[in-house]
CSV table of C-alpha atoms in Angstrom, one decimal:
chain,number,residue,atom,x,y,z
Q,13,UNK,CA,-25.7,11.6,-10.4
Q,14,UNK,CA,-27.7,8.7,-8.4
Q,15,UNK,CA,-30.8,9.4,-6.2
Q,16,UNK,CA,-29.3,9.8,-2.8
Q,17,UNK,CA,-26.9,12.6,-3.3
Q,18,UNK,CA,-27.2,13.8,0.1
Q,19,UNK,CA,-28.9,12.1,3.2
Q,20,UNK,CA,-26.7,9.3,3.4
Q,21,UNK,CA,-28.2,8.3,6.6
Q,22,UNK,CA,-31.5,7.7,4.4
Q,23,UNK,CA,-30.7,5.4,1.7
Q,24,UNK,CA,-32.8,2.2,1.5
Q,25,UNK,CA,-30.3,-0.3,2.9
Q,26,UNK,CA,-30.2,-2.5,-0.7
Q,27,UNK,CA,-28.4,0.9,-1.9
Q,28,UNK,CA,-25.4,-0.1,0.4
Q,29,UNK,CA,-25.7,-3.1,-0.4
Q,30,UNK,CA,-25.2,-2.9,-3.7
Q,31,UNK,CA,-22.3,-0.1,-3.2
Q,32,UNK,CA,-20.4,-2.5,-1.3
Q,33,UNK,CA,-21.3,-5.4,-4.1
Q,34,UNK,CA,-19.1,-3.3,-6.1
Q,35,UNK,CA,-16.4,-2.8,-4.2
Q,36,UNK,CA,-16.5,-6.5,-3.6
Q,37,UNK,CA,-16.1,-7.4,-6.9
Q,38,UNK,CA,-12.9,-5.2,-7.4
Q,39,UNK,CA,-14.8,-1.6,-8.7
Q,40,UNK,CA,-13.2,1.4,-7.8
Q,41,UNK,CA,-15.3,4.2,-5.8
Q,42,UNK,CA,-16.6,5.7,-8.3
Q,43,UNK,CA,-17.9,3.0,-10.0
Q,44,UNK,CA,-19.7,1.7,-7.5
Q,45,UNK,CA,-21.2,4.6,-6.7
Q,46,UNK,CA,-22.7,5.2,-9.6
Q,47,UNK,CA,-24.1,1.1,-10.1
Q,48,UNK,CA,-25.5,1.6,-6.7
Q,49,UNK,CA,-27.3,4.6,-8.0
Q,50,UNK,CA,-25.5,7.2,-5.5
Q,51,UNK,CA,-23.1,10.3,-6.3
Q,52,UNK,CA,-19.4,9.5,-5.9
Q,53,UNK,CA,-19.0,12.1,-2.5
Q,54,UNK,CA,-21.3,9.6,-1.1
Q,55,UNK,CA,-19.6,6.5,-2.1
Q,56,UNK,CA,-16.7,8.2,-0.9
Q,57,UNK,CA,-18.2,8.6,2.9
Q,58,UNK,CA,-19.5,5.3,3.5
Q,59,UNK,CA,-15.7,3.9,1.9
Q,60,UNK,CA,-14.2,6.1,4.3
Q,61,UNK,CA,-16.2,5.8,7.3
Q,62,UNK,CA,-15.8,2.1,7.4
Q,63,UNK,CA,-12.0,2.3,6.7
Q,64,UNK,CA,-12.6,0.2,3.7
Q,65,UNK,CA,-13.3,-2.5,5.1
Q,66,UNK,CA,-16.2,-4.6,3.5
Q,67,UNK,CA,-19.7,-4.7,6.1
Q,68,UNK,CA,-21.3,-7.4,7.2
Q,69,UNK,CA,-24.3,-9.2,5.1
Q,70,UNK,CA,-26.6,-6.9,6.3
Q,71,UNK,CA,-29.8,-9.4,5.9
Q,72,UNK,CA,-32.9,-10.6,7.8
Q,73,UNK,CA,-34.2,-14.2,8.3
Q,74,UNK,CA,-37.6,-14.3,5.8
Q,75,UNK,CA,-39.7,-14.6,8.5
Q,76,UNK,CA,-39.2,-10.8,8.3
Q,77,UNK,CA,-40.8,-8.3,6.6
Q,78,UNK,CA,-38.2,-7.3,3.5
Q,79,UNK,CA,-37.6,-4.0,2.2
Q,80,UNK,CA,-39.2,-4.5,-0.9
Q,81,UNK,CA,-42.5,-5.5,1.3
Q,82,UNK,CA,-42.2,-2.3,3.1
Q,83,UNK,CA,-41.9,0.0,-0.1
Q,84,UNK,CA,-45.2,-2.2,-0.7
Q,85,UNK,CA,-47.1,-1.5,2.4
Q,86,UNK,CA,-46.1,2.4,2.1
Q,87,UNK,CA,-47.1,2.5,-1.8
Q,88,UNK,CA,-50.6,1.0,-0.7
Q,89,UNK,CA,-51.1,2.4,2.8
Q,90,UNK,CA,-51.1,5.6,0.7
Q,91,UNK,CA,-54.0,4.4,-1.3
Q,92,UNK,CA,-55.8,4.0,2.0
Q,93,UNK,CA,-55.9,0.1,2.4
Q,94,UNK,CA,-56.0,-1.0,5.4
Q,95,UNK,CA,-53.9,-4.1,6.8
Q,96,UNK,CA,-56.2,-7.2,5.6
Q,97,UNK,CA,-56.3,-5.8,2.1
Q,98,UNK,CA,-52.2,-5.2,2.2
Q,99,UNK,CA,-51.7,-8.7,3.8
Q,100,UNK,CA,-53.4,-10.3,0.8
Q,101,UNK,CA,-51.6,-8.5,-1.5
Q,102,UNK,CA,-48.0,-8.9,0.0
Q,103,UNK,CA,-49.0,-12.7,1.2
Q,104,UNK,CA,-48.7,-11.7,4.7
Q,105,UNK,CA,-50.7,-12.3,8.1
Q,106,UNK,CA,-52.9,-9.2,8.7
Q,107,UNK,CA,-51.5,-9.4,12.2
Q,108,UNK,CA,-48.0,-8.3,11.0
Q,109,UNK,CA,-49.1,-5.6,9.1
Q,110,UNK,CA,-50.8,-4.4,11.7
Q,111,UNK,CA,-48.5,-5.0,14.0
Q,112,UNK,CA,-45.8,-3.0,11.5
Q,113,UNK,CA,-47.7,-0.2,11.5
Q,114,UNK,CA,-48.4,0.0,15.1
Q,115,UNK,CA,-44.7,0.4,14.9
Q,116,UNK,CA,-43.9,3.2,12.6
Q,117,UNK,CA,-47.2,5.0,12.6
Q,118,UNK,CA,-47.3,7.3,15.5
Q,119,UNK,CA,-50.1,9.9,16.4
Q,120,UNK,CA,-48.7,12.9,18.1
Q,121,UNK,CA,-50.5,14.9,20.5
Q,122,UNK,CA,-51.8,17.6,17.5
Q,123,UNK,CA,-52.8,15.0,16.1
Q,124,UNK,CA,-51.1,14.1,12.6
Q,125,UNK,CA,-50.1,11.0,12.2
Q,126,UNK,CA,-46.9,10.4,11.2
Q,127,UNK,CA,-46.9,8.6,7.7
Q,128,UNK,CA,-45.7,4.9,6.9
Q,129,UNK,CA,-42.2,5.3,5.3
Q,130,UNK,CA,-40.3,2.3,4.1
Q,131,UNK,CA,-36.8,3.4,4.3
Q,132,UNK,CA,-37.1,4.3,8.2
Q,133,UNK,CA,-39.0,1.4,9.0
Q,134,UNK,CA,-37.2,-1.2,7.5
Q,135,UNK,CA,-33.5,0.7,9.1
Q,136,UNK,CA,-35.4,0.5,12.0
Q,137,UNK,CA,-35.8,-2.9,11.8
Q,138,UNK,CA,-32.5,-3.9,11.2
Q,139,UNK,CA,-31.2,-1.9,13.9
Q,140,UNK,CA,-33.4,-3.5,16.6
Q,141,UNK,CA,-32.4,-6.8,14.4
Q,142,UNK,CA,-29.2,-6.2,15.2
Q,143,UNK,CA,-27.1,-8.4,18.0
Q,144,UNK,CA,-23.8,-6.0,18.7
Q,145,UNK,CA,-21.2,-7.8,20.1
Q,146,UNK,CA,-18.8,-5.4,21.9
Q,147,UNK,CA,-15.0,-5.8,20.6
Q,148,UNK,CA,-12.7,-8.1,22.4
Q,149,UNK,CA,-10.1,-4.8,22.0
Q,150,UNK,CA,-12.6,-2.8,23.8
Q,151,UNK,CA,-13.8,-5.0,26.3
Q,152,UNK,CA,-10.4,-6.4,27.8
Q,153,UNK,CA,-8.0,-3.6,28.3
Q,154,UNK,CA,-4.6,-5.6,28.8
Q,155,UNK,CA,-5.3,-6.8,25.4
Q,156,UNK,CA,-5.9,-3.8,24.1
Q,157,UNK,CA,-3.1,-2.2,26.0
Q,158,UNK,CA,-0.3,-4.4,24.8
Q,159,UNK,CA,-1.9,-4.5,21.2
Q,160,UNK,CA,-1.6,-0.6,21.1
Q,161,UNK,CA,1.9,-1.1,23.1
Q,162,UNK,CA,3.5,-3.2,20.1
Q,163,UNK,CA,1.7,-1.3,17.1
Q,164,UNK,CA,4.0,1.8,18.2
Q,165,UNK,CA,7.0,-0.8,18.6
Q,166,UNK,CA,6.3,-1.2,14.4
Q,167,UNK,CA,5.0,-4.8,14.7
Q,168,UNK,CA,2.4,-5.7,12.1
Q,169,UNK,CA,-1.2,-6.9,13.5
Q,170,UNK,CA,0.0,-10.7,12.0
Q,171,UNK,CA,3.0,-10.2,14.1
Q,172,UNK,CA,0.9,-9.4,17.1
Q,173,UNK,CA,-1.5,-11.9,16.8
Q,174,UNK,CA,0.9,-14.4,16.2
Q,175,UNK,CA,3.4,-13.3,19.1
Q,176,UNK,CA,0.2,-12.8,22.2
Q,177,UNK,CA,-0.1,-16.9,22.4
Q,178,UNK,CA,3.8,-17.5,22.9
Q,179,UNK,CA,4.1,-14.2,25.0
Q,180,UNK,CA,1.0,-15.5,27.5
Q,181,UNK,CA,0.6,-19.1,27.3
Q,182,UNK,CA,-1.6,-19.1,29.9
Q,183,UNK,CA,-3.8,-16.0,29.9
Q,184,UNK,CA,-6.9,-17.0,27.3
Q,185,UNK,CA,-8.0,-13.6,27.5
Q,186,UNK,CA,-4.9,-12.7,26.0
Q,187,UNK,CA,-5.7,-14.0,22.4
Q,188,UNK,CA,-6.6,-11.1,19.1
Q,189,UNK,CA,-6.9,-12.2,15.3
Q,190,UNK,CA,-5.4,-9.6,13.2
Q,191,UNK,CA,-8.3,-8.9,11.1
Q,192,UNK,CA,-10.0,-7.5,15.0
Q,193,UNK,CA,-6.5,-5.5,15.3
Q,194,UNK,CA,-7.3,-3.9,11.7
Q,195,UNK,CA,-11.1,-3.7,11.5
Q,196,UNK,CA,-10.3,-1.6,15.1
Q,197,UNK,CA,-8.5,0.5,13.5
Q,198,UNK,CA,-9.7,1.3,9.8
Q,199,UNK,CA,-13.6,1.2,10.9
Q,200,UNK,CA,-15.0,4.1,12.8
Q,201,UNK,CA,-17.0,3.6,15.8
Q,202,UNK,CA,-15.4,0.5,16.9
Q,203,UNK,CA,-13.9,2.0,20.1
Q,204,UNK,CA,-11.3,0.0,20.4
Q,205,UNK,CA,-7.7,1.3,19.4
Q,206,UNK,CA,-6.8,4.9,18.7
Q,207,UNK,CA,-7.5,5.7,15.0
Q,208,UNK,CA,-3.7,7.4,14.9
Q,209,UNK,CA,-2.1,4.4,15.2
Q,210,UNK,CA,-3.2,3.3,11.6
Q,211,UNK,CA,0.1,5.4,10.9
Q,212,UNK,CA,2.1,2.7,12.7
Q,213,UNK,CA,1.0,0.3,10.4
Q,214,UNK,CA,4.0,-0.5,7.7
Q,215,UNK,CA,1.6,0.3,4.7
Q,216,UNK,CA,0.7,4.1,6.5
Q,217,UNK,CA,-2.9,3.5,5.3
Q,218,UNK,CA,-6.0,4.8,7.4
Q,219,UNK,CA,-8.2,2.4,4.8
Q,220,UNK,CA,-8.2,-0.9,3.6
Q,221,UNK,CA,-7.0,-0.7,-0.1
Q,222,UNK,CA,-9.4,-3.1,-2.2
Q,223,UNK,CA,-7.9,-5.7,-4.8
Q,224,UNK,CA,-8.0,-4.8,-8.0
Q,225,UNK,CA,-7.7,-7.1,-11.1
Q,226,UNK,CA,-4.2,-7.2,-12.7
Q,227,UNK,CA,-2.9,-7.1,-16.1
Q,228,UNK,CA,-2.9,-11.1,-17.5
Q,229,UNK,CA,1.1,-11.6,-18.3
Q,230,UNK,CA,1.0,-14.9,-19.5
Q,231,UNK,CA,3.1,-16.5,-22.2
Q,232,UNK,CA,5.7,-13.8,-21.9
Q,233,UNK,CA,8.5,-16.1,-20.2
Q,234,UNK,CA,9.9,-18.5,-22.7
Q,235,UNK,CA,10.0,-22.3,-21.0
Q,236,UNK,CA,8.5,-21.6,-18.1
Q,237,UNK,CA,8.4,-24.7,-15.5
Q,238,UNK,CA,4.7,-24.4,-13.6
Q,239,UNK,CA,4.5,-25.0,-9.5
Q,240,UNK,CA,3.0,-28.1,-10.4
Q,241,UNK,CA,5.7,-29.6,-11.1
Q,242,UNK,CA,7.5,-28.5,-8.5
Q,243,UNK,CA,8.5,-31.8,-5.9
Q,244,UNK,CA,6.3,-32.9,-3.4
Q,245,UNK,CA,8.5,-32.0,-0.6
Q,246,UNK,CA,8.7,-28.3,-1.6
Q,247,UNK,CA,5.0,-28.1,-0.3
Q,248,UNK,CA,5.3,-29.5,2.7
Q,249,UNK,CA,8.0,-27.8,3.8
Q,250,UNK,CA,9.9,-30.7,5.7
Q,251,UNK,CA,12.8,-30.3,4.0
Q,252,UNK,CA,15.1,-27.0,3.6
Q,253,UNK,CA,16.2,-25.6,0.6
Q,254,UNK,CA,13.2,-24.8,-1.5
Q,255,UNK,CA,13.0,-20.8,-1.9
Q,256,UNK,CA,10.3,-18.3,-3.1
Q,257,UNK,CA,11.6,-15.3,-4.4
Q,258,UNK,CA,10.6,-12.0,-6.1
Q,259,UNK,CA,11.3,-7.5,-6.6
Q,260,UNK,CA,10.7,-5.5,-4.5
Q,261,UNK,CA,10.1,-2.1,-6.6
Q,262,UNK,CA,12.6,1.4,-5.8
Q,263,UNK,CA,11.1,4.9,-7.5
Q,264,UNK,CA,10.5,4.6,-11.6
Q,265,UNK,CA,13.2,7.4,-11.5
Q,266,UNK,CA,16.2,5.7,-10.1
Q,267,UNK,CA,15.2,2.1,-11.6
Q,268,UNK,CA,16.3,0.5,-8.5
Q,269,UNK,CA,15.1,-2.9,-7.0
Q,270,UNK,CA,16.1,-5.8,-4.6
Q,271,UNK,CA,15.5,-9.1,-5.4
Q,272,UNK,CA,13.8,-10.9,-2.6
Q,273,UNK,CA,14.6,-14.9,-1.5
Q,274,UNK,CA,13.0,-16.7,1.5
Q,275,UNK,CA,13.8,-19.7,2.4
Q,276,UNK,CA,10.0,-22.2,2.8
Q,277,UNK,CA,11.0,-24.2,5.7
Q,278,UNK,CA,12.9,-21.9,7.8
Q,279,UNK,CA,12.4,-18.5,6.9
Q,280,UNK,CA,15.1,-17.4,5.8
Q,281,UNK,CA,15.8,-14.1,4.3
Q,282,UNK,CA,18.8,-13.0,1.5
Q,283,UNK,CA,18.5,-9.7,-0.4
Q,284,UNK,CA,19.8,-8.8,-3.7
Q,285,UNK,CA,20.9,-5.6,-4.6
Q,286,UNK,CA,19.9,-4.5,-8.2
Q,287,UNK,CA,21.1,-0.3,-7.6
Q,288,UNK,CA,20.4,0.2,-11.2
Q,289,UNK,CA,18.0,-2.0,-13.1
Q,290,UNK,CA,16.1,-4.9,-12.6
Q,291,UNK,CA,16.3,-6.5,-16.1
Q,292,UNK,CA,17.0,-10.6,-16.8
Q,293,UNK,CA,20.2,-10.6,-17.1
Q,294,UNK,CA,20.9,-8.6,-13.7
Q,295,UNK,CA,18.5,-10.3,-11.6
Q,296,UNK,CA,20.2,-13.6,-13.4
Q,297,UNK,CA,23.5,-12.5,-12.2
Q,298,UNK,CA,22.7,-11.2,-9.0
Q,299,UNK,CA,20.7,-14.6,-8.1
Q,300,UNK,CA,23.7,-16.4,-9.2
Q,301,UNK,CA,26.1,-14.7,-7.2
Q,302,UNK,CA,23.5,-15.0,-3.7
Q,303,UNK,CA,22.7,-19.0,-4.3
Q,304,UNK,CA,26.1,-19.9,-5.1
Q,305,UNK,CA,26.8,-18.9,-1.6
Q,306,UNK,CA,25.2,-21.9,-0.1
Q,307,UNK,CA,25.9,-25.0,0.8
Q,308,UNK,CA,24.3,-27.8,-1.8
Q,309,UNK,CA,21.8,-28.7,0.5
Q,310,UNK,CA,20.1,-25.8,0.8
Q,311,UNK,CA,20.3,-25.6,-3.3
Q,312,UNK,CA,17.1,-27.7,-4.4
Q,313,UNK,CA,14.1,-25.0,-5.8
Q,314,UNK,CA,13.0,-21.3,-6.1
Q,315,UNK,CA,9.4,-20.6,-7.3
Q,316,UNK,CA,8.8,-17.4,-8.8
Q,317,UNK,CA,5.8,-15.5,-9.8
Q,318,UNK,CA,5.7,-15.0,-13.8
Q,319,UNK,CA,7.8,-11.5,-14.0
Q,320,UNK,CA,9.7,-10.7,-17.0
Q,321,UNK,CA,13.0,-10.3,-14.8
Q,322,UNK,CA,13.1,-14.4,-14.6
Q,323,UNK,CA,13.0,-14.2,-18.5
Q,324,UNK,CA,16.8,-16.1,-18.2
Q,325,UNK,CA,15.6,-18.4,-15.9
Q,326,UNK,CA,16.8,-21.5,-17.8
Q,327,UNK,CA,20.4,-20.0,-17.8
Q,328,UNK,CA,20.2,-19.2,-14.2
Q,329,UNK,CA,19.7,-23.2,-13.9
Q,330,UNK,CA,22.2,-24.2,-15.8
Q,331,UNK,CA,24.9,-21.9,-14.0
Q,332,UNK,CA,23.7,-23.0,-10.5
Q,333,UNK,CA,21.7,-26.5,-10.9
Q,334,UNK,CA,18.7,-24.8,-9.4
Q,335,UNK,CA,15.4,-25.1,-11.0
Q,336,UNK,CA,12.9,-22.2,-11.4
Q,337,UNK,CA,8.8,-23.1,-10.8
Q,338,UNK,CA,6.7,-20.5,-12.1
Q,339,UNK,CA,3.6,-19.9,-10.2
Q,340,UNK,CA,0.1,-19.2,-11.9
Q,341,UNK,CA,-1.4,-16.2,-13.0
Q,342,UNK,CA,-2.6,-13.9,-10.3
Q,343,UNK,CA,-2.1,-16.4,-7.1
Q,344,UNK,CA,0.1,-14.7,-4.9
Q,345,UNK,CA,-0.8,-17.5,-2.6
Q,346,UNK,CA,1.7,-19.6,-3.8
Q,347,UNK,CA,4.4,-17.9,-2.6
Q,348,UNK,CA,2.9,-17.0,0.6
Q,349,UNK,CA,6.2,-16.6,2.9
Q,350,UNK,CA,7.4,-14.4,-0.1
Q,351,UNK,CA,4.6,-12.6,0.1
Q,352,UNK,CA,4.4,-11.8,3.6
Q,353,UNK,CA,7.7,-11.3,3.9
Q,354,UNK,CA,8.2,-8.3,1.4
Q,355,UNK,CA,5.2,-6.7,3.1
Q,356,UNK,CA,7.3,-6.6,6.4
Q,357,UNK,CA,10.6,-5.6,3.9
Q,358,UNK,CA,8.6,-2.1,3.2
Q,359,UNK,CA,9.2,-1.3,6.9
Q,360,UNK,CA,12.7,-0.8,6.1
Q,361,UNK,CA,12.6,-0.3,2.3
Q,362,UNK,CA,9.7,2.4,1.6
Q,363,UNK,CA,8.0,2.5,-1.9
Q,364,UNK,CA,8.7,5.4,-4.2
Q,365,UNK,CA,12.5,5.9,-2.9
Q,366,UNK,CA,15.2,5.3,-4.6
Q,367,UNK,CA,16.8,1.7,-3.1
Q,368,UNK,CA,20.2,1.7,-4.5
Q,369,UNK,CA,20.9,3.8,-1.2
Q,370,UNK,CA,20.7,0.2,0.6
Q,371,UNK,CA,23.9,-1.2,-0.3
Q,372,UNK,CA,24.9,-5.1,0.2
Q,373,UNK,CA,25.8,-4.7,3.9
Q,374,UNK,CA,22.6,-2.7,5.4
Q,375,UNK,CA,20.6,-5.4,3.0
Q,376,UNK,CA,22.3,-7.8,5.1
Q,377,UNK,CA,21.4,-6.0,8.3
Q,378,UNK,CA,17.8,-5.6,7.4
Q,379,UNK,CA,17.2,-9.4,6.4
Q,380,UNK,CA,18.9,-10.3,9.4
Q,381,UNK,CA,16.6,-7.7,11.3
């Protein structure tokens, strides 16, 4: 159990700092909690408060006094020194030291002097440091209007912010990034957007989720081709017919699936439907029996992340004349419009439920959608 179990509000600021170090670096709750030195309900709080999402650098130029100075000052302004002596201790002008405790020590008309603390003094300093800049959500409200007009409609914040330049060419004002559309609604106190319509986003989170590190699955797909060798033209995306593909997961229970391809150039969505399993040799024959209905041109490359359900890749190939590129451990990026793509798919295909109920025609319907 760390130091600060209870008065959050009084923690030296390196203790959040070093909580949200943690959480940076991929450590659960808990475990940052207890490296920062601070009990898990804590940890908890300050996760939930901002909505998970990670703070500012919350730093000051070195002109200014640093924490560690202050704890200084306090442990020395006990033994009675006065603000030469601390300066030439600390390596500071006597000046600021004076003019430091000026600031924090205050004599109140009974006259007891309130003591030289470092934790207040230095918050207080980085409050006053502190240049708010009001929310672009909270200071125009036809942005924010329309934002909170087409979250209720189901559109994602990338949607949003993608849609606002075509939808009002000419109105500046009229202009979000999606990270403002979710840091306005996972972080509290922002004043911006209602904090209920969190539940209109697809994911149904009210905080940011941080990345974990996955499970290394190398070496388990016999001849695997890497992305780098995939042709030049495939990353470009000038020409059609290079696809990214991968599952999207039903409930453990049912075993279900559907097998995910998107077209790089254009967009373009096809869904397999795998009702039962989602081994090698159904995903190979459910892939065979989608690309085989299109025309040649549109038949040149799929890139795959390295799941065990491309295991038959090679004979996939041979039935269709399609390679398979494998992209690299743990970089999603690579098959970004995949990616993206299958986050918009939960809308319509929920995790945890069994997705054999979506037969060939409504996975039709909902690519087309």
């Amino acid at each position: 159990m760390g130091t600060y179990q209870r008065f959050g509000r009084f923690t030296p600021p390196a203790v959040r700092v070093a909580f949200w170090a943690g959480i940076r670096g991929g450590a659960s709750v808990p475990e940052a909690s207890a490296a920062a030195g601070v009990s898990r309900q804590l940890g908890a709080r300050w996760f939930r408060e901002r909505g998970g999402v990670l703070p500012p650098p919350a730093t000051l130029s070195a002109r200014y006094l640093s924490f560690d100075e202050r704890e200084e000052i306090a442990r020395l302004r006990a033994q009675g020194k006065g603000p030469s002596e601390i300066g030439r201790v600390i390596g500071r002008d006597k000046s600021t030291i004076s003019r430091e405790l000026r600031r924090v020590e205050k004599v109140r008309a009974d006259r007891h002097r309130v003591h030289y603390k470092a934790s207040a003094a230095h918050r207080d300093a980085m409050a006053k440091a502190r240049r708010p800049k009001p929310c672009k959500l909270a200071r125009y409200l036809p942005l924010r209007g329309e934002v909170q007009k087409r979250l209720e409609e189901g559109d994602s914040p990338e949607q949003i912010a993608g849609r606002l330049p075509v939808d009002f060419p000419d109105d500046q004002e009229m202009r979000v990034s999606h990270e403002t559309i979710y840091q306005a609604l996972y972080v509290q106190g922002r004043g911006a957007l209602r904090r209920e319509l969190a539940a209109c986003l697809r994911t149904g989170r009210a905080v940011r989720k941080p990345r974990r590190s996955s499970t290394e699955r190398r070496g388990r797909i016999p001849d695997m081709v890497s992305i780098s060798e995939r042709p030049a033209e495939a990353a470009d995306r000038a020409v059609p017919g290079h696809w990214e593909g991968d599952l999207i997961l039903g409930s453990t229970a049912s075993g279900s699936a559907v097998g995910t391809l998107v077209e790089r150039t254009t967009g373009f969505v096809m869904l397999l439907h795998l009702p039962r399993d989602h081994t090698a040799a159904t995903v190979a024959r459910a892939m065979c029996q989608k690309v085989g209905t299109l025309p040649e041109q549109l038949k040149r490359s799929i890139t795959w992340d390295q799941g065990v359900e491309m295991a038959k890749h090679a004979e996939f190939t041979v039935q269709t004349g399609v390679p398979v590129y494998f992209c690299d451990p743990h970089s999603p990026w690579q098959r970004g419009s995949n990616e993206n793509t299958n986050g918009l798919l939960r809308q319509y295909l929920p995790k945890g439920t069994d997705l054999s109920f979506y037969g060939p025609g409504m996975l039709d319907q909902i690519a087309h959608q």
